[in-house]
Amino acid sequence: MLYLVIIIAGNLLISAFNMIFDPAGFVPAGHLRIWYLAISVAFTITAVAIDGLAAFVIRKMPEKYFDPDRKHFGTSQKRIKRYRKLGIKKWKSKVPELGGFTSFHKDKVRKPNDDEYVGRYMLEACYGIVIHEASVPAGFLLIPLSLLIFMKFPVITLTVALPVAAVNAVLIYAPAMVLRYNLPKLKILRERNKSRSKNSGCF
């Protein structure tokens, strides 16, 4: 719900700025200023589509590239402290969880003592991290797309496409931060489960 509010508010603010100042000169060109709102919404939908395409492509990649023990998925204490300074504990529960698309929800650990479940959770978290991090630069494809479509109004790229891409980048990167923040805890849980299994096997 929070994300939807931010998206709507972002579109309204971007459109309002453009409608008030008319940087592209739509009025002298005989166009209505309401076109700014239409363009902003269109770019937002396009950004979501790009994010979805990035997710689709990455989900097709082999699982071996998403091993939780790979260096890329390490979360240093320095990074964790930075996340905490950004108040991640307060807002991480408000970040939408899209596990429904893969039939595996990551909003909470439902089977903490199940080794197979925890392993799958970590794998899905790593897929999610890469998907969200890759979607940040992918979303800025709106820039060349805007320049191509609005050749007669290049300022649209600066006043509409760029702000939409920036909002998308912030919203799409937040889930990656949450997943990275939670991954070390999952690794600890995995080790505890392994230790418990070894101890139980001794009797």
Tab-separated table of C-alpha atoms in Angstrom:
chain	number	residue	atom	x	y	z
A	1	MET	CA	0.000	0.000	0.000
A	2	LEU	CA	2.843	2.376	0.873
A	3	TYR	CA	4.480	1.762	-2.499
A	4	LEU	CA	1.235	2.527	-4.326
A	5	VAL	CA	0.902	5.805	-2.426
A	6	ILE	CA	4.502	6.753	-3.274
A	7	ILE	CA	4.004	5.907	-6.951
A	8	ILE	CA	0.788	7.930	-7.196
A	9	ALA	CA	2.276	10.852	-5.259
A	10	GLY	CA	5.401	10.759	-7.413
A	11	ASN	CA	3.386	10.878	-10.623
A	12	LEU	CA	1.262	13.742	-9.330
A	13	LEU	CA	4.292	15.772	-8.231
A	14	ILE	CA	6.179	15.191	-11.479
A	15	SER	CA	3.081	16.035	-13.515
A	16	ALA	CA	2.232	19.081	-11.400
A	17	PHE	CA	5.722	20.538	-11.824
A	18	ASN	CA	5.581	20.066	-15.583
A	19	MET	CA	2.023	21.362	-15.917
A	20	ILE	CA	2.855	24.496	-13.941
A	21	PHE	CA	6.125	25.368	-15.689
A	22	ASP	CA	5.466	23.683	-19.065
A	23	PRO	CA	9.218	23.129	-19.751
A	24	ALA	CA	8.546	21.347	-23.059
A	25	GLY	CA	6.432	24.242	-24.336
A	26	PHE	CA	3.369	22.100	-24.938
A	27	VAL	CA	1.029	25.117	-24.876
A	28	PRO	CA	2.864	27.067	-27.626
A	29	ALA	CA	2.994	23.807	-29.603
A	30	GLY	CA	-0.771	23.508	-29.390
A	31	HIS	CA	-0.871	20.598	-26.911
A	32	LEU	CA	-2.665	20.329	-23.578
A	33	ARG	CA	-0.599	20.320	-20.383
A	34	ILE	CA	-2.499	17.248	-19.209
A	35	TRP	CA	-0.225	15.324	-21.578
A	36	TYR	CA	2.477	15.574	-18.912
A	37	LEU	CA	0.396	13.378	-16.624
A	38	ALA	CA	-0.214	10.862	-19.402
A	39	ILE	CA	3.504	10.729	-20.200
A	40	SER	CA	4.449	10.306	-16.540
A	41	VAL	CA	1.986	7.432	-16.097
A	42	ALA	CA	3.162	5.818	-19.344
A	43	PHE	CA	6.782	5.973	-18.210
A	44	THR	CA	5.830	4.507	-14.833
A	45	ILE	CA	4.085	1.570	-16.502
A	46	THR	CA	7.109	1.124	-18.775
A	47	ALA	CA	9.473	1.103	-15.778
A	48	VAL	CA	7.372	-1.606	-14.113
A	49	ALA	CA	7.433	-3.605	-17.353
A	50	ILE	CA	11.234	-3.292	-17.533
A	51	ASP	CA	11.504	-4.465	-13.921
A	52	GLY	CA	9.292	-7.422	-14.760
A	53	LEU	CA	11.374	-8.317	-17.817
A	54	ALA	CA	14.583	-8.180	-15.766
A	55	ALA	CA	12.993	-10.479	-13.171
A	56	PHE	CA	11.839	-12.914	-15.877
A	57	VAL	CA	15.306	-13.148	-17.465
A	58	ILE	CA	17.145	-13.558	-14.147
A	59	ARG	CA	14.722	-16.233	-12.918
A	60	LYS	CA	15.717	-18.295	-15.979
A	61	MET	CA	19.371	-18.307	-14.912
A	62	PRO	CA	20.843	-21.457	-13.260
A	63	GLU	CA	20.596	-21.714	-9.475
A	64	LYS	CA	24.367	-22.169	-9.162
A	65	TYR	CA	24.805	-18.431	-9.754
A	66	PHE	CA	22.667	-17.675	-6.710
A	67	ASP	CA	24.503	-19.708	-4.111
A	68	PRO	CA	24.137	-17.782	-0.800
A	69	ASP	CA	27.804	-18.460	-0.046
A	70	ARG	CA	29.038	-16.642	-3.132
A	71	LYS	CA	31.010	-13.495	-2.374
A	72	HIS	CA	28.413	-11.246	-4.010
A	73	PHE	CA	25.840	-12.206	-1.386
A	74	GLY	CA	27.994	-11.409	1.602
A	75	THR	CA	26.684	-8.628	3.834
A	76	SER	CA	29.383	-6.845	5.813
A	77	GLN	CA	28.806	-5.341	9.233
A	78	LYS	CA	29.593	-1.965	7.695
A	79	ARG	CA	26.726	-2.381	5.237
A	80	ILE	CA	24.369	-3.548	7.981
A	81	LYS	CA	25.240	-0.484	10.074
A	82	ARG	CA	24.554	1.718	7.044
A	83	TYR	CA	21.165	0.077	6.561
A	84	ARG	CA	20.337	0.611	10.223
A	85	LYS	CA	21.232	4.286	9.929
A	86	LEU	CA	18.719	4.467	7.094
A	87	GLY	CA	16.100	3.138	9.514
A	88	ILE	CA	15.623	-0.243	7.848
A	89	LYS	CA	14.166	-1.777	11.019
A	90	LYS	CA	11.284	0.707	10.878
A	91	TRP	CA	10.349	0.432	7.222
A	92	LYS	CA	11.389	-3.061	6.106
A	93	SER	CA	7.994	-4.514	7.036
A	94	LYS	CA	6.331	-1.963	4.732
A	95	VAL	CA	8.297	-3.062	1.660
A	96	PRO	CA	6.070	-5.265	-0.551
A	97	GLU	CA	7.046	-8.923	-0.773
A	98	LEU	CA	6.454	-10.435	-4.209
A	99	GLY	CA	7.031	-14.080	-3.349
A	100	GLY	CA	3.567	-14.909	-4.645
A	101	PHE	CA	4.981	-14.838	-8.180
A	102	THR	CA	7.264	-17.772	-7.320
A	103	SER	CA	4.963	-19.474	-4.794
A	104	PHE	CA	7.497	-18.800	-2.063
A	105	HIS	CA	6.826	-15.942	0.325
A	106	LYS	CA	9.737	-14.262	2.090
A	107	ASP	CA	7.841	-11.988	4.463
A	108	LYS	CA	8.780	-14.272	7.378
A	109	VAL	CA	10.565	-17.556	8.073
A	110	ARG	CA	7.742	-20.045	8.474
A	111	LYS	CA	9.804	-23.211	9.068
A	112	PRO	CA	13.006	-22.148	10.875
A	113	ASN	CA	13.946	-25.719	11.834
A	114	ASP	CA	13.498	-27.169	8.347
A	115	ASP	CA	16.895	-27.335	6.581
A	116	GLU	CA	15.356	-27.697	3.134
A	117	TYR	CA	13.016	-24.769	3.695
A	118	VAL	CA	15.780	-22.470	4.994
A	119	GLY	CA	17.979	-23.422	2.035
A	120	ARG	CA	15.191	-22.586	-0.417
A	121	TYR	CA	14.517	-19.325	1.435
A	122	MET	CA	18.165	-18.286	1.058
A	123	LEU	CA	18.184	-19.215	-2.630
A	124	GLU	CA	15.036	-17.172	-3.266
A	125	ALA	CA	16.540	-14.264	-1.325
A	126	CYS	CA	19.631	-14.337	-3.564
A	127	TYR	CA	17.483	-14.395	-6.701
A	128	GLY	CA	15.569	-11.433	-5.291
A	129	ILE	CA	18.723	-9.474	-4.521
A	130	VAL	CA	20.033	-9.826	-8.074
A	131	ILE	CA	16.640	-9.071	-9.625
A	132	HIS	CA	16.151	-5.875	-7.647
A	133	GLU	CA	19.739	-4.676	-8.021
A	134	ALA	CA	19.702	-5.318	-11.771
A	135	SER	CA	16.381	-3.490	-12.122
A	136	VAL	CA	17.906	-0.245	-10.823
A	137	PRO	CA	20.093	0.466	-13.887
A	138	ALA	CA	17.594	-1.256	-16.187
A	139	GLY	CA	14.953	1.275	-15.167
A	140	PHE	CA	17.115	4.086	-16.523
A	141	LEU	CA	16.522	2.722	-20.023
A	142	LEU	CA	13.665	5.205	-19.857
A	143	ILE	CA	16.237	7.894	-20.659
A	144	PRO	CA	17.200	6.751	-24.187
A	145	LEU	CA	13.609	5.656	-24.773
A	146	SER	CA	12.374	9.142	-23.914
A	147	LEU	CA	14.982	10.774	-26.167
A	148	LEU	CA	13.871	8.522	-29.011
A	149	ILE	CA	10.146	9.135	-28.586
A	150	PHE	CA	10.245	12.826	-27.719
A	151	MET	CA	12.915	14.074	-30.113
A	152	LYS	CA	10.958	17.315	-30.585
A	153	PHE	CA	10.630	17.760	-26.811
A	154	PRO	CA	13.982	16.538	-25.366
A	155	VAL	CA	13.396	18.322	-22.053
A	156	ILE	CA	10.770	15.627	-21.292
A	157	THR	CA	13.708	13.313	-20.619
A	158	LEU	CA	14.990	15.579	-17.864
A	159	THR	CA	11.690	16.592	-16.273
A	160	VAL	CA	9.659	13.379	-16.605
A	161	ALA	CA	11.674	10.305	-17.605
A	162	LEU	CA	14.594	10.938	-15.226
A	163	PRO	CA	12.422	11.575	-12.125
A	164	VAL	CA	10.296	8.496	-12.884
A	165	ALA	CA	13.444	6.369	-13.277
A	166	ALA	CA	14.842	7.785	-10.026
A	167	VAL	CA	11.671	6.965	-8.070
A	168	ASN	CA	11.671	3.477	-9.593
A	169	ALA	CA	15.321	3.003	-8.574
A	170	VAL	CA	14.614	3.872	-4.934
A	171	LEU	CA	11.510	1.682	-4.718
A	172	ILE	CA	13.072	-1.282	-6.506
A	173	TYR	CA	16.316	-1.184	-4.494
A	174	ALA	CA	14.600	-1.150	-1.080
A	175	PRO	CA	13.636	-4.869	-1.255
A	176	ALA	CA	17.254	-5.741	-2.119
A	177	MET	CA	18.366	-3.925	1.026
A	178	VAL	CA	15.872	-5.873	3.137
A	179	LEU	CA	16.960	-9.202	1.636
A	180	ARG	CA	20.638	-8.406	2.183
A	181	TYR	CA	19.895	-7.323	5.738
A	182	ASN	CA	18.096	-10.606	6.484
A	183	LEU	CA	20.504	-12.970	4.718
A	184	PRO	CA	23.169	-13.102	7.502
A	185	LYS	CA	20.446	-14.123	9.978
A	186	LEU	CA	19.383	-16.912	7.638
A	187	LYS	CA	22.976	-18.130	7.386
A	188	ILE	CA	23.180	-18.268	11.174
A	189	LEU	CA	19.918	-20.191	11.256
A	190	ARG	CA	21.260	-22.640	8.667
A	191	GLU	CA	24.387	-23.287	10.734
A	192	ARG	CA	22.308	-23.840	13.871
A	193	ASN	CA	20.177	-26.371	12.030
A	194	LYS	CA	23.279	-28.174	10.788
A	195	SER	CA	24.720	-28.251	14.293
A	196	ARG	CA	21.428	-29.551	15.681
A	197	SER	CA	21.330	-32.298	13.039
A	198	LYS	CA	24.896	-33.400	13.868
A	199	ASN	CA	24.183	-33.483	17.587
A	200	SER	CA	20.974	-35.477	17.129
A	201	GLY	CA	22.836	-37.922	14.929
A	202	CYS	CA	25.256	-38.728	17.723
A	203	PHE	CA	22.598	-40.541	19.778
